[in-house]
């Protein structure tokens, strides 16, 4: 309890007899307030303790590196282990079958598709449960009941219910405890059973065949969203291998739907459906559902959302038909799409309740816009080539529309990070077309000195994250100089965009590299390009580290932005403050955490941030700043936790 309230209550207690007419109202006013505040503080503390305990189930970076070699051998054990852990918690497979699961895998749009499913069924009057990953700001967001994240109080209750049961049976089970995501999956099934939801909408974590969510034997319906190249070190380095993994959620006799796929992926999905004994159809074009005069705007922005919404419509309609609450009203007859025997699913007419479910669907961090005074954040957690391209289309359309409505100078800033084995050159190249005035790079670390347990990531070291971030900036530097010199972006190889010590290879047309090997440095090709273009490029680079406690932002504003001169060809050491040039048209700069990056990118336009000094002149003179945050959903979550009023 805050000390001033404690003092006031002590004073009131001592003087209640001396001046009861004055003190009695004070006691009546502040005692309930203090009690309520104490309960809230106690609840928050208990929640933080839970999350810290949960984080002990994360494997650290060294352990993960050791297990990479045995990953393929261990993968088939994931689901059997989940069954054993569920049994120790008191959950049987029959219990999970009673949840009436909608199970969704895919590369892009899994979360959006599940969000549409949840909103549609909730608007139809069903009590919904929705398990998603990853979370943006707080881990409890992964569990939604009736469209609302699980409260901190309920999270604490359900967490200890599962954790204590597993801990109590650990000794007789070879000290076996589930890892982080597996534990959360068990917790999700337990929550939805205890909350007695009508439906459980389950988003796959990674892959499908060996995913922790795949212990469900009899889902009501399964869906596969758009497929692409992602998590290649785990799922395989071809689209066929990835499709094989994603189709692992298919079950005998359970209807399945897929978004339109490339022929290679669709062929594998069809083969797996036949192997599993299930009927597979392709979700139709979204326009086939609409009747004249019934146009409406989906709740999630972006043209790809029509693809996700169509899949969700098929999944929810099939689910409702199996519950005996829906008649089969058909508009279009099934049509063969030319890929084997897979047909296009039937479309159907909308009613107002269905439209409300689509229109009122919300999914934070995907094509999301946050408007503030002379500042707009554009947030999209795109992290594959296809999703980055969609993000570029969305950002260009909406940022131009906004800029056209503003009288004065508008500048565009990119805030970017990517993780894992993703090809950063491939992801950054489409973003060059946006015409950014500056680019900011930082790891998925919210603050340099303190951080919420919810966003603690022990699976990768902070050093590795900073090295990856430096590599991202160096890649952007080369792409920028190449575009300026040649008028177009040259083909940049991995060897160009990372040091000679960073191993990379090309397998089946997919770049792969080991994150731990991505170190700072400038290759000979980079140096020659940078030296040749430095005087004429109007590009400036630097690394800035405010090195400050964010509990005292005012002091950091005065003292943290120390600087020294830097040239284009300087080696940018992490942790070394650098001053940006003042005669440059474009900038790219590297920061140690999200908060510092936002200070630079927003230039104090955000009330949740403070105004740093020594910023480029053109940012000082801008009437409006547009900041695109993309490349990693974890980066987007970190930004939301800092700038969104919902979390502050």
mmCIF file of C-alpha atoms in Angstrom, residues 394-604:
data_model
loop_
_atom_site.group_PDB
_atom_site.id
_atom_site.type_symbol
_atom_site.label_atom_id
_atom_site.label_comp_id
_atom_site.label_asym_id
_atom_site.label_seq_id
_atom_site.Cartn_x
_atom_site.Cartn_y
_atom_site.Cartn_z
ATOM 1 C CA UNK A 394 -1.099 -1.838 -46.946
ATOM 2 C CA UNK A 395 1.372 0.754 -45.655
ATOM 3 C CA UNK A 396 1.796 2.523 -48.989
ATOM 4 C CA UNK A 397 -1.949 2.786 -49.496
ATOM 5 C CA UNK A 398 -2.832 4.060 -46.040
ATOM 6 C CA UNK A 399 0.236 6.222 -45.416
ATOM 7 C CA UNK A 400 -0.283 7.992 -48.753
ATOM 8 C CA UNK A 401 -3.936 8.575 -47.971
ATOM 9 C CA UNK A 402 -2.969 10.100 -44.636
ATOM 10 C CA UNK A 403 -0.111 12.161 -46.108
ATOM 11 C CA UNK A 404 -2.408 13.596 -48.784
ATOM 12 C CA UNK A 405 -4.703 14.878 -46.043
ATOM 13 C CA UNK A 406 -1.887 16.681 -44.191
ATOM 14 C CA UNK A 407 -0.726 20.157 -45.123
ATOM 15 C CA UNK A 408 3.009 20.176 -44.487
ATOM 16 C CA UNK A 409 6.032 17.920 -44.475
ATOM 17 C CA UNK A 410 5.449 14.226 -43.742
ATOM 18 C CA UNK A 411 8.364 11.866 -43.177
ATOM 19 C CA UNK A 412 8.383 8.069 -43.020
ATOM 20 C CA UNK A 413 10.497 6.012 -40.619
ATOM 21 C CA UNK A 414 10.979 2.231 -40.636
ATOM 22 C CA UNK A 415 11.416 0.367 -37.337
ATOM 23 C CA UNK A 416 12.511 -3.186 -38.145
ATOM 24 C CA UNK A 417 13.775 -6.396 -36.633
ATOM 25 C CA UNK A 418 13.691 -10.030 -37.597
ATOM 26 C CA UNK A 419 14.651 -13.194 -35.773
ATOM 27 C CA UNK A 420 15.635 -16.793 -36.310
ATOM 28 C CA UNK A 421 16.904 -18.108 -39.631
ATOM 29 C CA UNK A 422 14.913 -15.732 -41.835
ATOM 30 C CA UNK A 423 16.644 -14.178 -44.858
ATOM 31 C CA UNK A 424 16.811 -10.507 -43.892
ATOM 32 C CA UNK A 425 17.786 -9.383 -47.404
ATOM 33 C CA UNK A 426 14.662 -10.989 -48.796
ATOM 34 C CA UNK A 427 12.500 -9.283 -46.166
ATOM 35 C CA UNK A 428 14.074 -5.825 -46.445
ATOM 36 C CA UNK A 429 14.139 -5.583 -50.232
ATOM 37 C CA UNK A 430 10.356 -5.013 -50.678
ATOM 38 C CA UNK A 431 10.440 -2.315 -47.978
ATOM 39 C CA UNK A 432 12.826 -0.211 -50.071
ATOM 40 C CA UNK A 433 9.913 0.783 -52.310
ATOM 41 C CA UNK A 434 8.245 2.658 -49.428
ATOM 42 C CA UNK A 435 10.691 5.567 -49.683
ATOM 43 C CA UNK A 436 11.567 5.795 -46.004
ATOM 44 C CA UNK A 437 13.394 8.897 -44.794
ATOM 45 C CA UNK A 438 15.066 6.866 -42.085
ATOM 46 C CA UNK A 439 15.363 3.311 -40.802
ATOM 47 C CA UNK A 440 15.755 2.251 -37.173
ATOM 48 C CA UNK A 441 16.870 -1.195 -36.036
ATOM 49 C CA UNK A 442 16.651 -2.707 -32.573
ATOM 50 C CA UNK A 443 16.275 -6.132 -30.940
ATOM 51 C CA UNK A 444 13.044 -7.352 -29.364
ATOM 52 C CA UNK A 445 14.114 -5.934 -26.003
ATOM 53 C CA UNK A 446 11.772 -3.311 -24.598
ATOM 54 C CA UNK A 447 14.154 -1.598 -22.173
ATOM 55 C CA UNK A 448 17.890 -1.728 -21.545
ATOM 56 C CA UNK A 449 17.662 -1.915 -17.761
ATOM 57 C CA UNK A 450 14.353 -3.502 -16.817
ATOM 58 C CA UNK A 451 11.693 -5.528 -18.542
ATOM 59 C CA UNK A 452 8.386 -7.213 -17.839
ATOM 60 C CA UNK A 453 8.535 -10.933 -17.192
ATOM 61 C CA UNK A 454 5.847 -11.334 -19.872
ATOM 62 C CA UNK A 455 8.303 -10.446 -22.633
ATOM 63 C CA UNK A 456 11.397 -12.156 -21.247
ATOM 64 C CA UNK A 457 12.962 -14.408 -23.885
ATOM 65 C CA UNK A 458 15.671 -16.750 -22.658
ATOM 66 C CA UNK A 459 15.812 -18.806 -25.866
ATOM 67 C CA UNK A 460 18.265 -16.387 -27.474
ATOM 68 C CA UNK A 461 20.983 -14.345 -25.799
ATOM 69 C CA UNK A 462 20.873 -10.549 -25.810
ATOM 70 C CA UNK A 463 24.297 -10.536 -27.464
ATOM 71 C CA UNK A 464 22.992 -12.625 -30.337
ATOM 72 C CA UNK A 465 19.962 -10.359 -30.689
ATOM 73 C CA UNK A 466 22.180 -7.276 -30.880
ATOM 74 C CA UNK A 467 24.441 -8.936 -33.444
ATOM 75 C CA UNK A 468 21.427 -9.851 -35.550
ATOM 76 C CA UNK A 469 20.197 -6.280 -35.276
ATOM 77 C CA UNK A 470 23.539 -4.913 -36.469
ATOM 78 C CA UNK A 471 23.435 -7.344 -39.385
ATOM 79 C CA UNK A 472 19.952 -6.092 -40.297
ATOM 80 C CA UNK A 473 21.192 -2.502 -40.378
ATOM 81 C CA UNK A 474 24.214 -3.374 -42.515
ATOM 82 C CA UNK A 475 21.945 -5.156 -44.987
ATOM 83 C CA UNK A 476 19.662 -2.118 -45.237
ATOM 84 C CA UNK A 477 22.735 0.063 -45.764
ATOM 85 C CA UNK A 478 23.839 -1.942 -48.792
ATOM 86 C CA UNK A 479 20.347 -2.062 -50.276
ATOM 87 C CA UNK A 480 20.008 1.709 -49.822
ATOM 88 C CA UNK A 481 23.342 2.510 -51.443
ATOM 89 C CA UNK A 482 22.704 0.105 -54.291
ATOM 90 C CA UNK A 483 19.325 1.647 -55.011
ATOM 91 C CA UNK A 484 20.733 5.184 -54.887
ATOM 92 C CA UNK A 485 23.656 4.379 -57.191
ATOM 93 C CA UNK A 486 22.001 2.148 -59.763
ATOM 94 C CA UNK A 487 18.410 3.336 -59.551
ATOM 95 C CA UNK A 488 17.364 -0.165 -58.582
ATOM 96 C CA UNK A 489 18.282 -2.687 -55.939
ATOM 97 C CA UNK A 490 21.136 -4.962 -56.907
ATOM 98 C CA UNK A 491 21.002 -8.614 -56.019
ATOM 99 C CA UNK A 492 22.635 -8.704 -52.603
ATOM 100 C CA UNK A 493 23.974 -12.029 -51.432
ATOM 101 C CA UNK A 494 24.175 -13.123 -47.844
ATOM 102 C CA UNK A 495 27.958 -12.751 -48.072
ATOM 103 C CA UNK A 496 27.484 -9.075 -48.981
ATOM 104 C CA UNK A 497 25.168 -8.369 -46.087
ATOM 105 C CA UNK A 498 27.006 -10.100 -43.278
ATOM 106 C CA UNK A 499 30.566 -10.613 -42.180
ATOM 107 C CA UNK A 500 32.817 -13.304 -43.541
ATOM 108 C CA UNK A 501 32.371 -15.263 -40.327
ATOM 109 C CA UNK A 502 28.626 -15.602 -40.811
ATOM 110 C CA UNK A 503 27.932 -18.922 -42.491
ATOM 111 C CA UNK A 504 25.161 -19.122 -45.042
ATOM 112 C CA UNK A 505 24.085 -21.536 -47.715
ATOM 113 C CA UNK A 506 21.477 -21.818 -50.404
ATOM 114 C CA UNK A 507 19.252 -24.867 -50.240
ATOM 115 C CA UNK A 508 16.482 -25.359 -52.751
ATOM 116 C CA UNK A 509 16.316 -21.644 -53.390
ATOM 117 C CA UNK A 510 16.079 -20.727 -49.711
ATOM 118 C CA UNK A 511 18.807 -18.825 -47.879
ATOM 119 C CA UNK A 512 19.702 -20.271 -44.499
ATOM 120 C CA UNK A 513 22.119 -18.953 -41.931
ATOM 121 C CA UNK A 514 22.929 -19.603 -38.301
ATOM 122 C CA UNK A 515 21.851 -16.754 -36.062
ATOM 123 C CA UNK A 516 24.689 -17.247 -33.628
ATOM 124 C CA UNK A 517 27.229 -16.763 -36.422
ATOM 125 C CA UNK A 518 25.890 -13.373 -37.521
ATOM 126 C CA UNK A 519 28.568 -11.081 -36.139
ATOM 127 C CA UNK A 520 29.407 -7.430 -36.624
ATOM 128 C CA UNK A 521 31.663 -6.484 -39.474
ATOM 129 C CA UNK A 522 31.863 -5.151 -42.978
ATOM 130 C CA UNK A 523 32.850 -7.332 -45.907
ATOM 131 C CA UNK A 524 35.295 -6.111 -48.525
ATOM 132 C CA UNK A 525 32.441 -5.678 -51.001
ATOM 133 C CA UNK A 526 30.476 -3.594 -48.530
ATOM 134 C CA UNK A 527 33.493 -1.420 -47.770
ATOM 135 C CA UNK A 528 34.162 -0.750 -51.420
ATOM 136 C CA UNK A 529 30.516 0.162 -52.047
ATOM 137 C CA UNK A 530 30.301 2.347 -48.968
ATOM 138 C CA UNK A 531 33.589 4.125 -49.617
ATOM 139 C CA UNK A 532 32.658 4.799 -53.217
ATOM 140 C CA UNK A 533 29.261 6.206 -52.334
ATOM 141 C CA UNK A 534 29.863 7.807 -48.948
ATOM 142 C CA UNK A 535 30.462 11.374 -50.080
ATOM 143 C CA UNK A 536 27.535 11.420 -52.491
ATOM 144 C CA UNK A 537 25.015 9.120 -50.893
ATOM 145 C CA UNK A 538 23.531 11.443 -48.270
ATOM 146 C CA UNK A 539 23.328 8.408 -46.008
ATOM 147 C CA UNK A 540 24.392 8.343 -42.390
ATOM 148 C CA UNK A 541 24.634 5.439 -39.995
ATOM 149 C CA UNK A 542 25.171 5.058 -36.318
ATOM 150 C CA UNK A 543 24.507 3.067 -33.209
ATOM 151 C CA UNK A 544 22.948 4.922 -30.304
ATOM 152 C CA UNK A 545 22.588 3.513 -26.801
ATOM 153 C CA UNK A 546 20.851 5.732 -24.276
ATOM 154 C CA UNK A 547 22.185 3.454 -21.517
ATOM 155 C CA UNK A 548 19.614 4.663 -19.072
ATOM 156 C CA UNK A 549 17.008 3.563 -16.598
ATOM 157 C CA UNK A 550 13.582 4.095 -18.093
ATOM 158 C CA UNK A 551 12.139 4.592 -14.645
ATOM 159 C CA UNK A 552 13.673 8.069 -14.849
ATOM 160 C CA UNK A 553 13.047 9.265 -18.377
ATOM 161 C CA UNK A 554 13.523 12.979 -17.668
ATOM 162 C CA UNK A 555 17.045 12.379 -16.444
ATOM 163 C CA UNK A 556 17.784 10.170 -19.434
ATOM 164 C CA UNK A 557 16.646 12.945 -21.743
ATOM 165 C CA UNK A 558 19.273 15.256 -20.289
ATOM 166 C CA UNK A 559 22.190 12.873 -20.006
ATOM 167 C CA UNK A 560 21.827 9.840 -22.253
ATOM 168 C CA UNK A 561 22.301 11.091 -25.775
ATOM 169 C CA UNK A 562 26.048 11.635 -25.728
ATOM 170 C CA UNK A 563 27.584 11.562 -29.176
ATOM 171 C CA UNK A 564 30.751 11.672 -31.228
ATOM 172 C CA UNK A 565 31.316 12.181 -34.915
ATOM 173 C CA UNK A 566 30.963 9.259 -37.298
ATOM 174 C CA UNK A 567 31.530 8.648 -40.981
ATOM 175 C CA UNK A 568 29.827 6.227 -43.313
ATOM 176 C CA UNK A 569 32.684 3.750 -43.234
ATOM 177 C CA UNK A 570 33.163 3.674 -39.469
ATOM 178 C CA UNK A 571 32.803 0.321 -37.779
ATOM 179 C CA UNK A 572 29.700 0.713 -35.684
ATOM 180 C CA UNK A 573 30.383 -0.993 -32.383
ATOM 181 C CA UNK A 574 27.406 -1.926 -30.266
ATOM 182 C CA UNK A 575 27.148 0.172 -27.149
ATOM 183 C CA UNK A 576 29.205 2.999 -28.671
ATOM 184 C CA UNK A 577 27.172 6.220 -28.961
ATOM 185 C CA UNK A 578 27.410 7.809 -32.406
ATOM 186 C CA UNK A 579 26.140 11.142 -33.653
ATOM 187 C CA UNK A 580 24.174 11.142 -36.866
ATOM 188 C CA UNK A 581 25.257 13.437 -39.656
ATOM 189 C CA UNK A 582 23.311 16.640 -40.184
ATOM 190 C CA UNK A 583 23.564 16.935 -43.981
ATOM 191 C CA UNK A 584 21.901 13.663 -44.884
ATOM 192 C CA UNK A 585 18.616 12.930 -46.614
ATOM 193 C CA UNK A 586 18.309 9.399 -45.268
ATOM 194 C CA UNK A 587 19.368 7.767 -42.027
ATOM 195 C CA UNK A 588 19.669 4.322 -40.592
ATOM 196 C CA UNK A 589 20.582 3.763 -36.994
ATOM 197 C CA UNK A 590 20.862 0.887 -34.553
ATOM 198 C CA UNK A 591 19.580 0.908 -30.956
ATOM 199 C CA UNK A 592 19.866 -1.475 -28.027
ATOM 200 C CA UNK A 593 16.166 -1.562 -27.148
ATOM 201 C CA UNK A 594 12.711 -0.711 -28.457
ATOM 202 C CA UNK A 595 12.191 2.255 -26.134
ATOM 203 C CA UNK A 596 15.312 4.035 -27.378
ATOM 204 C CA UNK A 597 14.404 3.289 -30.988
ATOM 205 C CA UNK A 598 10.948 4.792 -30.464
ATOM 206 C CA UNK A 599 12.452 7.899 -28.878
ATOM 207 C CA UNK A 600 14.395 8.479 -32.075
ATOM 208 C CA UNK A 601 11.667 7.458 -34.518
ATOM 209 C CA UNK A 602 8.802 9.404 -32.941
ATOM 210 C CA UNK A 603 10.792 12.519 -31.999
ATOM 211 C CA UNK A 604 8.820 13.077 -28.829
#
